[in-house]
Amino acid sequence: KRVSSSLDAYARTCRRWLSHAVNSFKANFTPLGTPGTRKTHVHLVDVDTKQLVAAWILTCVAAPPQVTKDYDVDVRVGEAAHKKISYENPWNRRRGYQLMSSDPNVMRPKAKDLQIQPQGREFMRLYVAPLDRPGRVEVFLMVNDERGQNEDCFRVIVNAAL
């Protein structure tokens, strides 16, 4: 199954909402896969009575990522592969990066977090899952900072041949 998006709502904990007042919650939408419009339902439920209090349709629009570098990975059909990509921290302080694949079923980072010393360089280690037929698959590797803001996006083209 292909994952198309990820929605994290920060109101999962039980809290008291005031009636006749402005209440809010925070949601973070991370588009994965193809660009476009996605809709999801958000429900507010009273935990005591289990009754629906309110419902919304959240509409999100995702643009294609700004690709900073392309990589090609050649694999044989039915065989997994491993790839290392060097990544540099240009800042004067230690930085943490979060790695995320647009399609973890095809390619995913072995470690989701990467810590790099000031002006240091580390390797992002990637696992490419076995593909069951010849062809070409495009996957994006997002490199985000500690706050989840995108710093780089690498396009990884997986070429599977017999």
mmCIF file with all atom_site columns, N, CA and C in Angstrom, residues 18 32-33 36-37 42 52 70 73-74 79 83-84 86 90-91 103 105 112 121 127 150 154 158:
data_model
loop_
_atom_site.group_PDB
_atom_site.id
_atom_site.type_symbol
_atom_site.label_atom_id
_atom_site.label_alt_id
_atom_site.label_comp_id
_atom_site.label_asym_id
_atom_site.label_entity_id
_atom_site.label_seq_id
_atom_site.pdbx_PDB_ins_code
_atom_site.Cartn_x
_atom_site.Cartn_y
_atom_site.Cartn_z
_atom_site.occupancy
_atom_site.B_iso_or_equiv
_atom_site.pdbx_formal_charge
_atom_site.auth_seq_id
_atom_site.auth_comp_id
_atom_site.auth_asym_id
_atom_site.auth_atom_id
_atom_site.pdbx_PDB_model_num
ATOM 1  N N  . LEU A 1 18  ? -13.403 24.836 26.158  1.00 0.00 ? 18  LEU A N  1
ATOM 2  C CA . LEU A 1 18  ? -14.456 25.683 26.692  1.00 0.00 ? 18  LEU A CA 1
ATOM 3  C C  . LEU A 1 18  ? -15.542 25.901 25.648  1.00 0.00 ? 18  LEU A C  1
ATOM 4  N N  . LEU A 1 32  ? 3.418   13.111 1.158   1.00 0.00 ? 32  LEU A N  1
ATOM 5  C CA . LEU A 1 32  ? 4.302   12.050 0.686   1.00 0.00 ? 32  LEU A CA 1
ATOM 6  C C  . LEU A 1 32  ? 3.739   11.533 -0.631  1.00 0.00 ? 32  LEU A C  1
ATOM 7  N N  . GLY A 1 33  ? 4.593   11.275 -1.570  1.00 0.00 ? 33  GLY A N  1
ATOM 8  C CA . GLY A 1 33  ? 4.133   10.759 -2.858  1.00 0.00 ? 33  GLY A CA 1
ATOM 9  C C  . GLY A 1 33  ? 3.899   11.864 -3.847  1.00 0.00 ? 33  GLY A C  1
ATOM 10 N N  . GLY A 1 36  ? -0.477  17.279 -5.197  1.00 0.00 ? 36  GLY A N  1
ATOM 11 C CA . GLY A 1 36  ? -1.902  17.419 -5.450  1.00 0.00 ? 36  GLY A CA 1
ATOM 12 C C  . GLY A 1 36  ? -2.650  17.827 -4.197  1.00 0.00 ? 36  GLY A C  1
ATOM 13 N N  . THR A 1 37  ? -3.961  17.728 -4.274  1.00 0.00 ? 37  THR A N  1
ATOM 14 C CA . THR A 1 37  ? -4.840  18.107 -3.174  1.00 0.00 ? 37  THR A CA 1
ATOM 15 C C  . THR A 1 37  ? -5.276  16.856 -2.425  1.00 0.00 ? 37  THR A C  1
ATOM 16 N N  . VAL A 1 42  ? -11.416 15.569 10.244  1.00 0.00 ? 42  VAL A N  1
ATOM 17 C CA . VAL A 1 42  ? -10.973 15.804 11.615  1.00 0.00 ? 42  VAL A CA 1
ATOM 18 C C  . VAL A 1 42  ? -12.224 15.813 12.478  1.00 0.00 ? 42  VAL A C  1
ATOM 19 N N  . LEU A 1 52  ? -19.990 12.896 18.953  1.00 0.00 ? 52  LEU A N  1
ATOM 20 C CA . LEU A 1 52  ? -19.301 13.799 18.050  1.00 0.00 ? 52  LEU A CA 1
ATOM 21 C C  . LEU A 1 52  ? -19.703 15.229 18.382  1.00 0.00 ? 52  LEU A C  1
ATOM 22 N N  . ASP A 1 70  ? 20.122  14.817 -7.711  1.00 0.00 ? 70  ASP A N  1
ATOM 23 C CA . ASP A 1 70  ? 19.579  13.549 -8.215  1.00 0.00 ? 70  ASP A CA 1
ATOM 24 C C  . ASP A 1 70  ? 20.594  12.431 -8.017  1.00 0.00 ? 70  ASP A C  1
ATOM 25 N N  . VAL A 1 73  ? 20.205  4.677  -8.655  1.00 0.00 ? 73  VAL A N  1
ATOM 26 C CA . VAL A 1 73  ? 20.578  3.433  -8.003  1.00 0.00 ? 73  VAL A CA 1
ATOM 27 C C  . VAL A 1 73  ? 20.131  2.307  -8.928  1.00 0.00 ? 73  VAL A C  1
ATOM 28 N N  . ASP A 1 74  ? 21.089  1.498  -9.373  1.00 0.00 ? 74  ASP A N  1
ATOM 29 C CA . ASP A 1 74  ? 20.779  0.353  -10.226 1.00 0.00 ? 74  ASP A CA 1
ATOM 30 C C  . ASP A 1 74  ? 20.700  -0.895 -9.366  1.00 0.00 ? 74  ASP A C  1
ATOM 31 N N  . GLU A 1 79  ? 16.320  -8.155 -5.722  1.00 0.00 ? 79  GLU A N  1
ATOM 32 C CA . GLU A 1 79  ? 17.438  -8.009 -4.798  1.00 0.00 ? 79  GLU A CA 1
ATOM 33 C C  . GLU A 1 79  ? 17.418  -6.632 -4.137  1.00 0.00 ? 79  GLU A C  1
ATOM 34 N N  . LYS A 1 83  ? 22.740  2.090  -0.242  1.00 0.00 ? 83  LYS A N  1
ATOM 35 C CA . LYS A 1 83  ? 23.379  3.258  -0.848  1.00 0.00 ? 83  LYS A CA 1
ATOM 36 C C  . LYS A 1 83  ? 23.800  4.196  0.265   1.00 0.00 ? 83  LYS A C  1
ATOM 37 N N  . LYS A 1 84  ? 24.974  4.817  0.107   1.00 0.00 ? 84  LYS A N  1
ATOM 38 C CA . LYS A 1 84  ? 25.448  5.823  1.050   1.00 0.00 ? 84  LYS A CA 1
ATOM 39 C C  . LYS A 1 84  ? 25.521  7.155  0.314   1.00 0.00 ? 84  LYS A C  1
ATOM 40 N N  . SER A 1 86  ? 26.782  11.115 1.036   1.00 0.00 ? 86  SER A N  1
ATOM 41 C CA . SER A 1 86  ? 27.496  12.016 1.930   1.00 0.00 ? 86  SER A CA 1
ATOM 42 C C  . SER A 1 86  ? 26.688  13.301 2.112   1.00 0.00 ? 86  SER A C  1
ATOM 43 N N  . PRO A 1 90  ? 26.936  22.759 6.902   1.00 0.00 ? 90  PRO A N  1
ATOM 44 C CA . PRO A 1 90  ? 27.705  23.968 6.621   1.00 0.00 ? 90  PRO A CA 1
ATOM 45 C C  . PRO A 1 90  ? 27.724  24.966 7.792   1.00 0.00 ? 90  PRO A C  1
ATOM 46 N N  . TRP A 1 91  ? 26.998  24.680 8.849   1.00 0.00 ? 91  TRP A N  1
ATOM 47 C CA . TRP A 1 91  ? 26.850  25.617 9.954   1.00 0.00 ? 91  TRP A CA 1
ATOM 48 C C  . TRP A 1 91  ? 27.985  25.510 10.956  1.00 0.00 ? 91  TRP A C  1
ATOM 49 N N  . ASP A 1 103 ? 8.496   7.294  -0.222  1.00 0.00 ? 103 ASP A N  1
ATOM 50 C CA . ASP A 1 103 ? 7.921   5.958  -0.361  1.00 0.00 ? 103 ASP A CA 1
ATOM 51 C C  . ASP A 1 103 ? 8.798   4.945  0.374   1.00 0.00 ? 103 ASP A C  1
ATOM 52 N N  . ASN A 1 105 ? 8.292   2.035  1.208   1.00 0.00 ? 105 ASN A N  1
ATOM 53 C CA . ASN A 1 105 ? 8.206   0.676  0.680   1.00 0.00 ? 105 ASN A CA 1
ATOM 54 C C  . ASN A 1 105 ? 9.263   0.420  -0.390  1.00 0.00 ? 105 ASN A C  1
ATOM 55 N N  . LYS A 1 112 ? 16.650  7.391  10.962  1.00 0.00 ? 112 LYS A N  1
ATOM 56 C CA . LYS A 1 112 ? 15.806  8.549  10.641  1.00 0.00 ? 112 LYS A CA 1
ATOM 57 C C  . LYS A 1 112 ? 16.420  9.866  11.097  1.00 0.00 ? 112 LYS A C  1
ATOM 58 N N  . ARG A 1 121 ? 30.874  16.191 8.132   1.00 0.00 ? 121 ARG A N  1
ATOM 59 C CA . ARG A 1 121 ? 30.269  15.407 7.049   1.00 0.00 ? 121 ARG A CA 1
ATOM 60 C C  . ARG A 1 121 ? 29.964  14.014 7.593   1.00 0.00 ? 121 ARG A C  1
ATOM 61 N N  . TYR A 1 127 ? 18.374  2.101  2.497   1.00 0.00 ? 127 TYR A N  1
ATOM 62 C CA . TYR A 1 127 ? 18.028  0.732  2.128   1.00 0.00 ? 127 TYR A CA 1
ATOM 63 C C  . TYR A 1 127 ? 17.036  0.807  0.970   1.00 0.00 ? 127 TYR A C  1
ATOM 64 N N  . ASN A 1 150 ? 12.162  21.722 5.758   1.00 0.00 ? 150 ASN A N  1
ATOM 65 C CA . ASN A 1 150 ? 12.959  21.066 4.722   1.00 0.00 ? 150 ASN A CA 1
ATOM 66 C C  . ASN A 1 150 ? 14.217  21.859 4.392   1.00 0.00 ? 150 ASN A C  1
ATOM 67 N N  . PHE A 1 154 ? 16.423  15.136 -2.093  1.00 0.00 ? 154 PHE A N  1
ATOM 68 C CA . PHE A 1 154 ? 17.154  14.372 -3.092  1.00 0.00 ? 154 PHE A CA 1
ATOM 69 C C  . PHE A 1 154 ? 16.184  13.463 -3.833  1.00 0.00 ? 154 PHE A C  1
ATOM 70 N N  . VAL A 1 158 ? 15.417  4.676  -8.808  1.00 0.00 ? 158 VAL A N  1
ATOM 71 C CA . VAL A 1 158 ? 15.777  3.272  -8.666  1.00 0.00 ? 158 VAL A CA 1
ATOM 72 C C  . VAL A 1 158 ? 15.473  2.590  -9.998  1.00 0.00 ? 158 VAL A C  1
#
